Coordinates of C-alpha atoms in Angstrom, one line a residue:
Chain A
D1 CA 7.9 -64.6 -35.6
G2 CA 5.2 -64.9 -38.3
G3 CA 6.3 -65.8 -41.8
I4 CA 6.5 -68.3 -44.6
T5 CA 9.0 -71.2 -44.6
Q6 CA 10.0 -73.1 -47.7
S7 CA 12.1 -76.2 -47.6
P8 CA 14.5 -77.3 -48.7
K9 CA 16.5 -74.3 -50.0
Y10 CA 18.2 -76.5 -52.6
L11 CA 16.9 -79.7 -54.1
F12 CA 18.3 -82.0 -56.7
R13 CA 16.2 -84.5 -58.6
K14 CA 17.0 -87.3 -60.9
E15 CA 15.1 -87.4 -64.2
G16 CA 11.9 -89.4 -63.8
Q17 CA 11.5 -88.8 -60.1
N18 CA 8.7 -86.9 -58.3
V19 CA 9.8 -84.3 -55.7
T20 CA 7.7 -82.4 -53.2
L21 CA 8.5 -78.8 -52.1
S22 CA 7.3 -77.7 -48.7
C23 CA 5.6 -74.4 -47.9
E24 CA 4.4 -73.6 -44.4
Q25 CA 2.9 -70.3 -43.1
N26 CA 1.9 -69.1 -39.7
L27 CA 0.4 -65.8 -40.8
N28 CA -3.2 -67.2 -40.6
H29 CA -3.5 -66.3 -44.3
D30 CA -6.3 -68.0 -46.3
A31 CA -4.7 -67.7 -49.8
M32 CA -1.5 -69.4 -50.8
Y33 CA 0.4 -69.4 -54.2
W34 CA 3.2 -71.2 -56.0
Y35 CA 5.3 -69.4 -58.6
R36 CA 8.1 -70.5 -60.8
Q37 CA 10.8 -68.1 -61.7
D38 CA 13.0 -68.4 -64.7
P39 CA 15.5 -65.9 -66.0
G40 CA 13.8 -63.3 -68.2
Q41 CA 10.3 -64.6 -67.5
G42 CA 9.4 -63.1 -64.2
L43 CA 7.2 -65.1 -61.9
R44 CA 4.7 -67.4 -63.4
L45 CA 1.8 -68.8 -61.4
I46 CA 1.6 -72.6 -61.1
Y47 CA -1.3 -73.1 -58.6
Y48 CA -3.1 -71.1 -56.0
S49 CA -5.5 -71.8 -53.2
Q50 CA -8.1 -69.6 -51.6
I51 CA -9.2 -71.9 -48.8
V52 CA -8.5 -75.3 -47.4
N53 CA -9.3 -78.2 -49.6
D54 CA -9.6 -75.9 -52.7
F55 CA -7.1 -74.9 -55.3
Q56 CA -7.0 -73.6 -58.9
K57 CA -4.6 -74.0 -61.7
G58 CA -2.4 -71.1 -62.7
D59 CA -0.9 -70.4 -66.0
I60 CA 1.7 -73.3 -66.0
A61 CA 0.1 -76.1 -64.0
E62 CA 1.0 -79.0 -66.3
G63 CA 3.4 -81.4 -64.6
Y64 CA 2.7 -80.1 -61.1
S65 CA 0.3 -81.0 -58.4
V66 CA -0.7 -79.5 -55.0
S67 CA -2.8 -80.2 -51.9
R68 CA -4.3 -77.9 -49.3
E69 CA -5.3 -80.1 -46.4
K70 CA -4.4 -77.6 -43.8
K71 CA -4.5 -73.8 -43.8
E72 CA -0.9 -73.6 -42.9
S73 CA 0.5 -75.9 -45.6
F74 CA 0.5 -75.9 -49.4
P75 CA 3.0 -78.4 -50.7
L76 CA 3.9 -78.6 -54.4
T77 CA 4.9 -81.8 -56.1
V78 CA 6.9 -81.6 -59.3
T79 CA 6.1 -84.8 -61.2
S80 CA 8.1 -86.6 -63.9
A81 CA 5.6 -85.1 -66.4
Q82 CA 7.2 -81.7 -66.0
K83 CA 9.6 -81.6 -68.9
N84 CA 11.8 -78.7 -67.7
P85 CA 11.6 -78.6 -63.9
T86 CA 14.9 -76.8 -63.2
A87 CA 13.9 -73.4 -61.8
F88 CA 13.5 -71.3 -58.7
Y89 CA 10.2 -71.9 -56.9
L90 CA 8.5 -69.3 -54.7
C91 CA 5.6 -69.8 -52.3
A92 CA 3.5 -66.9 -51.1
S93 CA 0.5 -66.2 -49.0
S94 CA -2.0 -63.4 -48.6
A95 CA -5.1 -62.5 -46.6
P96 CA -8.3 -61.8 -48.4
F97 CA -9.3 -58.1 -48.5
R98 CA -11.0 -57.0 -45.3
G99 CA -9.7 -53.5 -45.3
L100 CA -6.3 -52.1 -46.4
G101 CA -3.6 -54.5 -47.5
T102 CA -3.9 -57.6 -49.6
E103 CA -0.2 -58.0 -50.5
A104 CA 1.5 -61.3 -50.8
F105 CA 4.2 -62.4 -48.4
F106 CA 6.9 -64.7 -49.9
G107 CA 9.1 -67.5 -48.7
Q108 CA 12.8 -67.6 -49.4
G109 CA 12.4 -70.0 -52.3
T110 CA 13.6 -73.4 -53.4
R111 CA 16.1 -73.9 -56.1
L112 CA 15.3 -77.2 -57.9
T113 CA 17.9 -78.8 -60.2
V114 CA 17.4 -81.9 -62.3
V115 CA 20.6 -83.9 -62.5
Chain B
A1 CA -7.1 -61.9 -69.0
Q2 CA -4.9 -59.5 -67.2
T3 CA -1.3 -58.8 -68.3
V4 CA 1.5 -56.8 -66.9
T5 CA 4.3 -55.4 -69.0
Q6 CA 7.7 -54.1 -67.9
S7 CA 9.5 -52.9 -71.0
Q8 CA 12.9 -52.1 -69.4
P9 CA 14.8 -55.3 -68.7
E10 CA 17.8 -53.5 -67.2
M11 CA 18.5 -50.0 -65.8
S12 CA 21.3 -48.3 -64.2
V13 CA 21.5 -45.2 -61.9
Q14 CA 24.1 -43.3 -60.0
E15 CA 24.0 -43.3 -56.2
A16 CA 21.9 -40.4 -54.9
E17 CA 20.1 -39.8 -58.2
T18 CA 16.5 -40.5 -59.2
V19 CA 15.3 -43.3 -61.4
T20 CA 11.9 -44.3 -62.8
L21 CA 10.8 -47.8 -63.6
S22 CA 7.9 -48.3 -66.0
C23 CA 5.0 -50.7 -65.9
T24 CA 1.9 -50.9 -68.0
Y25 CA -1.0 -53.3 -67.5
D26 CA -4.1 -54.5 -69.4
T27 CA -7.4 -55.2 -67.7
S28 CA -11.1 -54.7 -68.1
E29 CA -11.5 -54.6 -64.4
N30 CA -12.3 -51.4 -62.5
N31 CA -11.3 -52.4 -59.0
Y32 CA -7.9 -53.8 -58.5
Y33 CA -4.5 -53.4 -56.7
L34 CA -1.1 -52.7 -58.1
F35 CA 2.2 -53.5 -56.4
W36 CA 5.9 -53.1 -56.8
Y37 CA 8.0 -55.9 -55.3
K38 CA 11.8 -55.8 -54.9
Q39 CA 14.0 -59.0 -55.2
P40 CA 17.6 -58.4 -54.1
P41 CA 20.4 -60.9 -54.7
S42 CA 19.2 -62.9 -51.7
R43 CA 16.1 -63.6 -53.9
Q44 CA 13.7 -62.7 -51.0
M45 CA 10.7 -60.9 -52.4
I46 CA 9.9 -57.7 -50.6
L47 CA 6.9 -55.4 -51.0
V48 CA 8.0 -51.9 -51.9
I49 CA 4.7 -50.1 -52.4
R50 CA 1.0 -50.7 -53.0
Q51 CA -1.7 -48.7 -54.9
E52 CA -5.5 -49.2 -54.7
A53 CA -7.0 -48.4 -58.1
Y54 CA -9.9 -46.5 -56.6
K55 CA -7.6 -44.0 -55.0
Q56 CA -6.5 -41.2 -57.2
Q57 CA -3.7 -40.1 -54.9
N58 CA -0.4 -41.7 -55.7
A59 CA 1.1 -43.9 -53.0
T60 CA 4.4 -42.9 -51.3
E61 CA 6.7 -44.9 -49.1
N62 CA 9.7 -42.8 -48.0
R63 CA 12.0 -42.6 -51.1
F64 CA 9.6 -44.7 -53.2
S65 CA 6.6 -43.2 -55.0
V66 CA 4.4 -44.2 -57.9
N67 CA 2.8 -42.4 -60.8
F68 CA -0.5 -44.1 -61.2
Q69 CA -2.4 -43.2 -64.5
K70 CA -5.5 -45.3 -64.5
A71 CA -6.8 -44.3 -67.9
A72 CA -3.5 -45.0 -69.5
K73 CA -3.1 -48.2 -67.4
S74 CA 0.4 -47.1 -66.3
F75 CA 2.0 -47.6 -62.9
S76 CA 5.6 -46.3 -62.8
L77 CA 7.9 -46.5 -59.7
K78 CA 10.2 -43.6 -58.9
I79 CA 13.1 -44.1 -56.6
S80 CA 14.6 -40.9 -55.2
D81 CA 18.1 -40.6 -53.6
S82 CA 19.1 -44.1 -54.9
Q83 CA 21.2 -46.2 -52.5
L84 CA 23.4 -49.1 -53.2
G85 CA 21.0 -51.3 -51.3
D86 CA 18.3 -50.5 -53.9
T87 CA 20.2 -52.8 -56.4
A88 CA 17.7 -55.5 -57.1
M89 CA 15.1 -56.9 -59.6
Y90 CA 11.9 -55.0 -59.4
F91 CA 8.6 -56.5 -60.3
C92 CA 5.3 -54.8 -61.0
A93 CA 2.2 -56.9 -60.1
F94 CA -1.6 -56.8 -60.5
M95 CA -4.4 -58.3 -58.5
K96 CA -8.1 -57.9 -59.1
R97 CA -9.9 -56.8 -56.0
P98 CA -11.2 -59.8 -54.1
G99 CA -14.9 -60.5 -54.4
R100 CA -17.6 -60.9 -51.8
G101 CA -16.6 -63.0 -48.9
G102 CA -13.0 -62.1 -49.3
A103 CA -12.1 -64.7 -51.9
T104 CA -8.8 -63.8 -53.4
N105 CA -7.6 -63.6 -56.9
K106 CA -4.5 -64.3 -58.9
L107 CA -1.5 -62.1 -58.4
I108 CA 0.0 -61.5 -61.8
F109 CA 3.6 -60.3 -62.3
G110 CA 5.6 -58.6 -65.0
T111 CA 8.9 -59.9 -66.2
G112 CA 10.9 -57.5 -64.0
T113 CA 13.5 -54.7 -64.3
L114 CA 17.0 -55.3 -63.1
L115 CA 18.2 -52.1 -61.4
A116 CA 21.9 -51.5 -60.7
V117 CA 22.8 -48.6 -58.5
Q118 CA 26.4 -47.5 -59.3
P119 CA 28.6 -45.9 -56.6

């Protein structure tokens, strides 16, 4: 079955450590996104990528980094520079418009907690 | 820059009744898409309905329909015959129509409306 897989589902990080969240899709989508979700703030865009080896900062990119070496994969690293990393992280993908339908498909999310 | 506003943080509706969730957006673009996503307690984001801005006809998906007012930049979601399974957070989202070559653009979300369907 096609879809987006995020791992792990729950992640605990000690202060000062970098952690990497995985996102893999087998939908053959060109575009991929990372969002952060906090209570009362909806989904805020961290980074997005339109094609392999290319990505753009979203609204809250500070303290995060990404790579896009393969079409299927778009990992997100939360660095020690991110001051308040505890949140729910969602990965999504979409296909550029070639007709009807350009909606994003989402993974099940990763809950990151700093301990 | 585009913004999406959902002014109703929480709403409640009785089972089998109809409820309308509001969404307004701000953009200078003429070609774009609007979406409603549902996030149930499982936190899996699910597409509810999609509207292309160049289409005047309001989109409909079974019990879900939209009232798209382009001039007013309003995009409300109506849920008819509400069911307990409709209990979820609902997000309105905006995307500028991709440019030549299919390059995509940012998908921008509102802050969400938490809908509770009461038995």
